[in-house]
Short mmCIF file of C-alpha atoms and ligand atoms in Angstrom, two decimals:
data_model
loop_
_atom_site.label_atom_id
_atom_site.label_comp_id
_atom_site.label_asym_id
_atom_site.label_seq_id
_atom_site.Cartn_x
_atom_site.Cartn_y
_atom_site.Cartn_z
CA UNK L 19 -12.68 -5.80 -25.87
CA UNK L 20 -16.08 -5.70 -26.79
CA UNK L 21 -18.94 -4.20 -24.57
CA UNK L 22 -20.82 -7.29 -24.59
CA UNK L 23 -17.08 -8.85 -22.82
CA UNK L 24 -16.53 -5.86 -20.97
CA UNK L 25 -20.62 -6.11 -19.14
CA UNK L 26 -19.76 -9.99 -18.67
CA UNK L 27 -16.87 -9.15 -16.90
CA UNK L 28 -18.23 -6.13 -14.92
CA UNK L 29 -21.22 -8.64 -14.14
CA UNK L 30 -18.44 -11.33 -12.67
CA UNK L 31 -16.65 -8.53 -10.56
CA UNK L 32 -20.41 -7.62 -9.17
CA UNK L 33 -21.42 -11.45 -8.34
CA UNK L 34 -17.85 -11.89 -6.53
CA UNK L 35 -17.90 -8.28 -4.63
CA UNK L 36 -21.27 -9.50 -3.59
CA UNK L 37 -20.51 -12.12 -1.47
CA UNK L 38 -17.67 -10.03 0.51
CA UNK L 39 -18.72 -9.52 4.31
CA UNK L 40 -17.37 -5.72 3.66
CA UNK L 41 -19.40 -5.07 0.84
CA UNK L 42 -22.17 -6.32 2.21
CA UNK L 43 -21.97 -4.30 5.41
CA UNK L 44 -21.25 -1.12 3.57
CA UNK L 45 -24.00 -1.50 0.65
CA UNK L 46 -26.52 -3.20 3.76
CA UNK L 47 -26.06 -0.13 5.74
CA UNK L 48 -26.51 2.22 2.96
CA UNK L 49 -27.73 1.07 0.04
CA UNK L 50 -31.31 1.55 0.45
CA UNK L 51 -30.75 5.46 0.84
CA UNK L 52 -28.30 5.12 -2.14
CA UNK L 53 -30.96 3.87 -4.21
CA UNK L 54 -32.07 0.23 -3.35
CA UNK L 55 -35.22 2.00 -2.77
CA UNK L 56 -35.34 1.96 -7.29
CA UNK L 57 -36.39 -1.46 -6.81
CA UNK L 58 -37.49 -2.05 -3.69
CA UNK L 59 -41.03 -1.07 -2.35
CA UNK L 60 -39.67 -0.59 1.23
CA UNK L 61 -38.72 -2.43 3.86
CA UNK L 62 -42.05 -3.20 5.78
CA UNK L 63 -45.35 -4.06 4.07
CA UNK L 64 -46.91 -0.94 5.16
CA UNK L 65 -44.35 0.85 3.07
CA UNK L 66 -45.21 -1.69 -0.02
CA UNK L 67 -49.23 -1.49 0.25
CA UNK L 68 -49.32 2.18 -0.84
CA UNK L 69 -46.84 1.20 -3.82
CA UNK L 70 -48.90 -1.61 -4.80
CA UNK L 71 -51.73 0.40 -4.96
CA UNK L 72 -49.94 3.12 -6.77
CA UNK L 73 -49.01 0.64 -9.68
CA UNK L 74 -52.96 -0.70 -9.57
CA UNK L 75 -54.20 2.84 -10.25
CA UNK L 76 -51.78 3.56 -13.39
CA UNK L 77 -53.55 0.37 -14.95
CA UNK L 78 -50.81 -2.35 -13.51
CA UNK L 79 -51.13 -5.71 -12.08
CA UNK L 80 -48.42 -6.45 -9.51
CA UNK L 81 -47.06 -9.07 -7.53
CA UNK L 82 -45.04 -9.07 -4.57
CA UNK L 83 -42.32 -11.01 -2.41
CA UNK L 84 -41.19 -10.71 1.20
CA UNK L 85 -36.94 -10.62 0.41
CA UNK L 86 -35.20 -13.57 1.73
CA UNK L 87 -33.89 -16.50 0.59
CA UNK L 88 -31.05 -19.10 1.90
CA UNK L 89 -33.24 -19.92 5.49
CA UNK L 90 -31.49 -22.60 7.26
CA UNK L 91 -33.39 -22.55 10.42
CA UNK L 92 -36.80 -24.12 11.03
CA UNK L 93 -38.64 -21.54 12.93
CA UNK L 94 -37.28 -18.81 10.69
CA UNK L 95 -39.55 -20.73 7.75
CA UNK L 96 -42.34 -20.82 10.49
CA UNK L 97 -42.27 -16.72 10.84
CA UNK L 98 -42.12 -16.84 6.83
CA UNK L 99 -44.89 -18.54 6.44
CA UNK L 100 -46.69 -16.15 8.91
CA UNK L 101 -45.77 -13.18 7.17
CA UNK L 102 -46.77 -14.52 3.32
CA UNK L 103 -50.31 -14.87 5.19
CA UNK L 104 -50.36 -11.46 6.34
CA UNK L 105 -48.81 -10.68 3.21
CA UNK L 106 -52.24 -12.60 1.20
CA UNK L 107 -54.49 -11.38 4.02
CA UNK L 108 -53.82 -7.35 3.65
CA UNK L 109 -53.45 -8.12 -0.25
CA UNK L 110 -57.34 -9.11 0.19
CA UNK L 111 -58.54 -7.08 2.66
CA UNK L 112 -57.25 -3.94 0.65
CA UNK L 113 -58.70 -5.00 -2.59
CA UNK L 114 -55.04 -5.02 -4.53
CA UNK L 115 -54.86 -7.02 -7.77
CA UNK L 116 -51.86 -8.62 -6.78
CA UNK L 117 -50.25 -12.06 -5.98
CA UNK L 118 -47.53 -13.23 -4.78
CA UNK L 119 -43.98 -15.14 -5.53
CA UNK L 120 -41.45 -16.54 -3.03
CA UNK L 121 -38.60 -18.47 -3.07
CA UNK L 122 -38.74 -22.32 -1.73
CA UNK L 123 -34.75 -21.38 -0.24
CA UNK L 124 -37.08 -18.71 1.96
CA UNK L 125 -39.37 -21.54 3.11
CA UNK L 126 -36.84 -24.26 3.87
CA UNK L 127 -35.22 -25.89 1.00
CA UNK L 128 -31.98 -25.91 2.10
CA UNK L 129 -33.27 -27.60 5.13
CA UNK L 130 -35.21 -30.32 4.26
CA UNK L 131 -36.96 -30.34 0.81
CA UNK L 132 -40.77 -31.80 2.58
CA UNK L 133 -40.59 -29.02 4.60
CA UNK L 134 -40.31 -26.09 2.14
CA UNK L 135 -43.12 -28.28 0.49
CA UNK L 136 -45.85 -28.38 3.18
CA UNK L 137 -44.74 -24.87 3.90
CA UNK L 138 -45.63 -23.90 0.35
CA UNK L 139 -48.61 -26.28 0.79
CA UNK L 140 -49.98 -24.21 3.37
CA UNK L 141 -49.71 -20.70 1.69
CA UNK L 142 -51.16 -22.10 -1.70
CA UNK L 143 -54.24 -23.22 0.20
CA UNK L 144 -54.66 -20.12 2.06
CA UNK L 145 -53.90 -18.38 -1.10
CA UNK L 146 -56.90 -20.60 -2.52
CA UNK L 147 -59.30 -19.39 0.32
CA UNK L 148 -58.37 -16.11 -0.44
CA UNK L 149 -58.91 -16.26 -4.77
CA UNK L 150 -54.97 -15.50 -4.98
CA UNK L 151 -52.43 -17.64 -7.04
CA UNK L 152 -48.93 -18.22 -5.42
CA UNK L 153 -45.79 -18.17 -7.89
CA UNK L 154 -42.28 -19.96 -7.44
CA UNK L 155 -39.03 -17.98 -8.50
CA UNK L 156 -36.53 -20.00 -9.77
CA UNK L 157 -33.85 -20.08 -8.36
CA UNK L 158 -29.76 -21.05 -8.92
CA UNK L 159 -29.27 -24.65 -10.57
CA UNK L 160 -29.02 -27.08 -8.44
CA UNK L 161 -32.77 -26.04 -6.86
CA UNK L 162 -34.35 -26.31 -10.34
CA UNK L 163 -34.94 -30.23 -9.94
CA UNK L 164 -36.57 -29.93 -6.41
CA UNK L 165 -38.35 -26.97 -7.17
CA UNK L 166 -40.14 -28.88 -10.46
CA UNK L 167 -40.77 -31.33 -8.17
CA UNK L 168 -42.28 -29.53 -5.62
CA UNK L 169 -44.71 -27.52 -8.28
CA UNK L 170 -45.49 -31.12 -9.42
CA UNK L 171 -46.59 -32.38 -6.47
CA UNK L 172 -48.84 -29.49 -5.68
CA UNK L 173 -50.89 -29.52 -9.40
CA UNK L 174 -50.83 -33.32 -8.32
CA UNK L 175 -52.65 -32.61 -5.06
CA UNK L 176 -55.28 -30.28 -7.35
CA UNK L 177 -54.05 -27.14 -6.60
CA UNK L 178 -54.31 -25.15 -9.09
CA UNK L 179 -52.96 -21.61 -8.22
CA UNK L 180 -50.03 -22.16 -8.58
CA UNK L 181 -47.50 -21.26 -11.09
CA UNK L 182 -43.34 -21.38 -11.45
CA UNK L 183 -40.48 -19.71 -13.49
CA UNK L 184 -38.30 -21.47 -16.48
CA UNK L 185 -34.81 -19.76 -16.88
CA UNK L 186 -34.10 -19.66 -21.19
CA UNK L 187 -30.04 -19.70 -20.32
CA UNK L 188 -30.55 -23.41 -18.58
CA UNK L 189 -29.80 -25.79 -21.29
CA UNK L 190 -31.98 -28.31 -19.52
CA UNK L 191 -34.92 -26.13 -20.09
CA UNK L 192 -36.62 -26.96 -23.28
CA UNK L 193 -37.13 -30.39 -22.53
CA UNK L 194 -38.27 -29.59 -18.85
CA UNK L 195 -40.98 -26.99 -20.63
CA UNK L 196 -41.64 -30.47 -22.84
CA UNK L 197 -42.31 -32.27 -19.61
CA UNK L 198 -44.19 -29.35 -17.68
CA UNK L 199 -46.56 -29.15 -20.94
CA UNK L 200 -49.39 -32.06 -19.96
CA UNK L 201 -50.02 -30.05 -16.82
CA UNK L 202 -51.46 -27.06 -18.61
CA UNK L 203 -48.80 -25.21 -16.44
CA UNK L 204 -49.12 -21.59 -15.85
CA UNK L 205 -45.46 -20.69 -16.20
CA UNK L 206 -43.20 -17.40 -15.90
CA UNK L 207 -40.26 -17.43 -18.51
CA UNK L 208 -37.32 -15.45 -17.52
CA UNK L 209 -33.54 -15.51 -19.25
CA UNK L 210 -31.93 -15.92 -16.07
CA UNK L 211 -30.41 -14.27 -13.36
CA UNK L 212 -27.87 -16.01 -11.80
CA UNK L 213 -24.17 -16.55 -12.65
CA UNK L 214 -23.97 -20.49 -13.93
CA UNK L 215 -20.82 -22.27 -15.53
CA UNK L 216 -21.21 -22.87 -18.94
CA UNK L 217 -21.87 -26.78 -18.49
CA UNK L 218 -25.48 -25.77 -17.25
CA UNK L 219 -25.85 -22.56 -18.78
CA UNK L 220 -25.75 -20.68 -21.98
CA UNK L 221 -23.13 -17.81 -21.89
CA UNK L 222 -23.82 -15.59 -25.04
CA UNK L 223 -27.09 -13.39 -24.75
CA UNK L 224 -27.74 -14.29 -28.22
CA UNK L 225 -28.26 -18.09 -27.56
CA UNK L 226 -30.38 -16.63 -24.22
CA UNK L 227 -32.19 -14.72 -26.16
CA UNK L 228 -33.30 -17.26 -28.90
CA UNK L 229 -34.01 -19.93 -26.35
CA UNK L 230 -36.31 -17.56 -24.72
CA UNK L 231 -38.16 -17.07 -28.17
CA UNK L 232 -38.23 -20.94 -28.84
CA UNK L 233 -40.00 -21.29 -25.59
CA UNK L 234 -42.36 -18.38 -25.74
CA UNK L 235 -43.55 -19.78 -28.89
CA UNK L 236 -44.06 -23.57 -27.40
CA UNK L 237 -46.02 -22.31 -25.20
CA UNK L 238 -48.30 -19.92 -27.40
CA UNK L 239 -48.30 -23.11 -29.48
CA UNK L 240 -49.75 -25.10 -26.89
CA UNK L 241 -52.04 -23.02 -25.72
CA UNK L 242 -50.41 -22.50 -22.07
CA UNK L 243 -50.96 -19.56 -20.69
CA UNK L 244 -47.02 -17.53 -20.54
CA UNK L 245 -46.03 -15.10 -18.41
CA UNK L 246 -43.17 -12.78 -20.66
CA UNK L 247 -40.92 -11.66 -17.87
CA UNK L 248 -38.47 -9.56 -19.65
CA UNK L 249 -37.45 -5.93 -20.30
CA UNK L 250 -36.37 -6.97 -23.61
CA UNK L 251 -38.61 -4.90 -26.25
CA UNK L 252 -38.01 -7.09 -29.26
CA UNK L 253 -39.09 -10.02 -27.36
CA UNK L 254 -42.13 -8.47 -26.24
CA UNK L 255 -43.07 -7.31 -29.73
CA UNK L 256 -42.62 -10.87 -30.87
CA UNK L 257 -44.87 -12.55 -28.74
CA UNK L 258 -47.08 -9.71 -29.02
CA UNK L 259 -47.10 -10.85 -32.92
CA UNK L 260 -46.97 -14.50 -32.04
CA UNK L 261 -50.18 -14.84 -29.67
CA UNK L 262 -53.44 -15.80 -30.70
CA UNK L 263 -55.12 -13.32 -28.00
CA UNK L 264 -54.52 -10.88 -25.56
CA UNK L 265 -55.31 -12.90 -23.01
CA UNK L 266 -53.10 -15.89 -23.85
CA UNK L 267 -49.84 -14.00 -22.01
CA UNK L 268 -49.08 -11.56 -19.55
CA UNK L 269 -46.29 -9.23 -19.97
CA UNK L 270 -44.37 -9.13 -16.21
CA UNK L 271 -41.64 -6.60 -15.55
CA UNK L 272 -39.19 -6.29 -12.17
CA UNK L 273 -40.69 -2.51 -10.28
CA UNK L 274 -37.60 0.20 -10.91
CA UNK L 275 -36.68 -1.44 -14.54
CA UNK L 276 -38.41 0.45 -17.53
CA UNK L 277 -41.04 2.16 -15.84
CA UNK L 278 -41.93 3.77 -19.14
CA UNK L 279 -42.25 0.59 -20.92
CA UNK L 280 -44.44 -0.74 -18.17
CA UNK L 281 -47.08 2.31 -18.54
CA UNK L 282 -47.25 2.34 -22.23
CA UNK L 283 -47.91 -1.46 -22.70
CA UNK L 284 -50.51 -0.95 -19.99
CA UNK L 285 -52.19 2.24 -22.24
CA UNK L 286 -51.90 0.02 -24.94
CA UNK L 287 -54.67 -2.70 -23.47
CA UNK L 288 -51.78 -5.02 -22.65
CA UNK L 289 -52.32 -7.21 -19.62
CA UNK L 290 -48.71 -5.80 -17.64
CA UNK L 291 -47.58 -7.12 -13.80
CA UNK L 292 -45.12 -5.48 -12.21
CA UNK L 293 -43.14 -7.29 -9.92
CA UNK L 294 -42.63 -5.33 -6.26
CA UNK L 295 -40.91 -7.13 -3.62
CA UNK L 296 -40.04 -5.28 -0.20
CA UNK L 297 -38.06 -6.43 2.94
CA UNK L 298 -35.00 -5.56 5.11
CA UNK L 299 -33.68 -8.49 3.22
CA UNK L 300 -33.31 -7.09 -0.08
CA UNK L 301 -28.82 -7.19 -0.18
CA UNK L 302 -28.56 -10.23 -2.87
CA UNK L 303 -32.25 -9.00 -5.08
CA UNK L 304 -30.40 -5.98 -5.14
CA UNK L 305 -26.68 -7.34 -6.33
CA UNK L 306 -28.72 -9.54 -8.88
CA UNK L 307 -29.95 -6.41 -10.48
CA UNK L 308 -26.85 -4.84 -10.65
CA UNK L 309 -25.46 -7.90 -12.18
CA UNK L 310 -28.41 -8.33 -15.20
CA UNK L 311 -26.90 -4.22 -16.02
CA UNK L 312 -23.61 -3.33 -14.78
CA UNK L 313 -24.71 0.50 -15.54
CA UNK L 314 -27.00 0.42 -12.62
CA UNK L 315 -23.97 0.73 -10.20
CA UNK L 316 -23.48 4.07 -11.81
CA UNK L 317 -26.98 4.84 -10.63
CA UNK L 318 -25.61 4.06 -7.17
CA UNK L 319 -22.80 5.49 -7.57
CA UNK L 320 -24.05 9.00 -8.57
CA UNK L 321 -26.60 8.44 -5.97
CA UNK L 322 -23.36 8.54 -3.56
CA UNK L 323 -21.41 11.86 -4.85
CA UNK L 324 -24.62 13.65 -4.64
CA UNK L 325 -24.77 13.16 -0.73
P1 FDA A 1 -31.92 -8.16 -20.79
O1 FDA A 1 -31.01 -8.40 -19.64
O2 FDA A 1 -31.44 -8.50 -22.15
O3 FDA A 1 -32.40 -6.67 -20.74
C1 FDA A 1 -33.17 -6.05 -21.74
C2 FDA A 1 -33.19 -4.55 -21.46
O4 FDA A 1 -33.91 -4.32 -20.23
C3 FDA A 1 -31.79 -3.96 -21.17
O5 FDA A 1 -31.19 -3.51 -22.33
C4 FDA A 1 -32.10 -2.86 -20.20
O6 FDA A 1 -32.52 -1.72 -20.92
C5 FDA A 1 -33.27 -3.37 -19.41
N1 FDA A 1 -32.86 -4.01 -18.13
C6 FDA A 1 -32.76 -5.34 -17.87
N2 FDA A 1 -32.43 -5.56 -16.60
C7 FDA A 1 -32.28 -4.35 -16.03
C8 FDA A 1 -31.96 -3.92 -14.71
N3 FDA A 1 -31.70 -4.76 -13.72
N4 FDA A 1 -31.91 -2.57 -14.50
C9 FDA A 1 -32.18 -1.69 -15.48
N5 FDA A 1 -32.50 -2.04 -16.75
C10 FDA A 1 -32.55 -3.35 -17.03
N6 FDA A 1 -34.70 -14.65 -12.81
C11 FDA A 1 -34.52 -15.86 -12.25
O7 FDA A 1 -33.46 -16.45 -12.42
N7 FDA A 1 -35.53 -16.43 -11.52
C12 FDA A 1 -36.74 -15.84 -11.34
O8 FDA A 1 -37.62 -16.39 -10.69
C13 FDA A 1 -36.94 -14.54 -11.92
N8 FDA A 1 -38.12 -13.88 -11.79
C14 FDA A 1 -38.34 -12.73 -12.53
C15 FDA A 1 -39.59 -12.13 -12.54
C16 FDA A 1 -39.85 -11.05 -13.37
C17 FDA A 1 -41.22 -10.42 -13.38
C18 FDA A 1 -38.81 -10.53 -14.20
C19 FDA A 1 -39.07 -9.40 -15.14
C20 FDA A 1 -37.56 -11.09 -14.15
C21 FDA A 1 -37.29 -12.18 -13.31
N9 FDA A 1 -36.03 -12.75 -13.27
C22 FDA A 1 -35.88 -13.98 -12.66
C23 FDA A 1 -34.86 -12.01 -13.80
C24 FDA A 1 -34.52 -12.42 -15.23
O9 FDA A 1 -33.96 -13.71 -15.24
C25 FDA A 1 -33.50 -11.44 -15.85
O10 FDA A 1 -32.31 -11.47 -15.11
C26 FDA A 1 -33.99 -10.00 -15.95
O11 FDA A 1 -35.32 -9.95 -16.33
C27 FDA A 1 -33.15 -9.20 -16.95
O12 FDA A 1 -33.28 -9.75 -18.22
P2 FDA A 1 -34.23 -9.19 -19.40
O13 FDA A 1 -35.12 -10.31 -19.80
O14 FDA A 1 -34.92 -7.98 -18.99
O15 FDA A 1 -33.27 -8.97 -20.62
#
């Protein structure tokens, strides 16, 4: 078997042990003294503010995210939508250069799709009154459609701080960046981190990886500001080459993943955002990461015999 087979396979075992009640009592209980805490500012946002500052002082940009995703109750998306204007209002109040993503799952989607929008509605605007841009994750498959539409429908209202995130492993996405174009969107491109079936999803990193070039370079092309939101040095290095200007991208890595990486782009006069969430929420963000490199459950797992 080949490693590449043998990570695809751990990466399957991962996504299927994570949806196990057991597993996720055990790892909930002590995972984020096991090492959650990697990639995870904490569970409160007084734990996050001194990270985000932190990252701000070595030279970083960040953004951050309140955990949670999958809301299916109506007042739960109320409290959200408090805490993302806390979240903005401390952000401001402390001076931090950082932003903020969320998912449209934590603000209601799965409930009604005009209620994650006016929830969204009503942090971009407050975002606005506060000079802060709001970005929206992407998340599994069948949200992509609603969640174009819902960034749509926002740029369509004149907002204009607001951004969202094309996976490279959809096949779909090529022709939605062809369709997003006329906007002048400010879009993240990631490769993906969720486990699809092949039918709506590329399987082989190679194909991943060369979609994600293809659409780097559309975008550089058309003069669209791109955030690169990989770990993935060679693909950095060629959009590096490929853009006109510094300013035409932003290189955005996940907090906990190449920490090294992040500092020396930064020394280097590259524009770098790290990307800090924090929550008691953080069970599937966590099991996600685990899944993009089956070798992090060794970190966990070493974190474990040591105790
Ligand atoms: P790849 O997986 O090929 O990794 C390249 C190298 O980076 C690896 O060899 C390894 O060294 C290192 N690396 C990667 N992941 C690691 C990890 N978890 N732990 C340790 N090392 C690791 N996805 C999504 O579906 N929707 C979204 O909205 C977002 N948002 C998002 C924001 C930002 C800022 C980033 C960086 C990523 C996302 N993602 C995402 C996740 C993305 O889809 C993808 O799963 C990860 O970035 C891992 O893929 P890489 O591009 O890093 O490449």
């Amino acid at each position: 078997m080949t490693a590449a087979a043998a990570n695809a396979g751990l990466r399957r075992v991962i996504f299927a042990a994570a949806d196990s009640p057991r597993v996720r009592r055990l790892v909930g209980r002590y995972g984020m003294k096991l090492g959650a805490a990697r990639f995870v500012a904490g569970e409160t946002l007084d734990e996050a503010v001194p990270v985000l500052r932190r990252l701000n002082g070595q030279g970083l940009a960040t953004n951050t995210t309140l955990l949670g995703e999958a809301v299916r109750d109506r007042a739960e998306t109320e409290r959200v939508v408090g805490e993302y204007i806390r979240i903005l209002d401390r952000i401001g109040d402390e001076g931090l250069r950082c932003n903020i993503a969320l998912k449209l799952t934590h603000l209601g989607l799965d409930i009604d799709e005009e209620l994650a929008l006016a929830n969204l509605r009503r942090l971009v605007e407050h975002a606005r009154t506060r000079g802060n841009f709001v970005r929206i994750d992407m998340e599994q498959a069948p949200y992509v459609d609603a969640t174009l539409r819902t960034y749509r429908r926002l740029r369509a209202d004149g907002l204009e701080n607001v951004g969202t995130v094309l996976q490279a492993y959809l096949h779909r996405t090529e022709r939605d960046l062809e369709e997003l174009l006329p906007l002048r969107p400010n879009l993240r491109i990631v490769k993906g981190a969720y486990l699809e079936p092949p039918e709506v999803a590329m399987a082989r990193k190679t194909d991943v990886d060369a979609a994600y070039a293809r659409l780097v370079d559309r975008m550089l092309e058309a003069r669209a500001f791109v955030a690169v939101a990989t770990h993935d040095e060679r693909l950095i290095a060629r959009a590096v080459r490929a853009a006109p200007s510094r300013d035409a991208f932003q290189i955005q890595m996940l907090y906990g993943v190449r920490p090294q990486l992040q500092l020396d782009l930064a020394r280097r006069g590259y524009d770098v955002l790290v990307a800090t969430p924090f929550g008691p929420d953080w069970y599937p963000y966590l099991m996600r990461r685990l899944g993009e490199r089956p070798a992090n459950l060794l970190f966990l797992l070493r974190n474990v015999l040591r105790r």
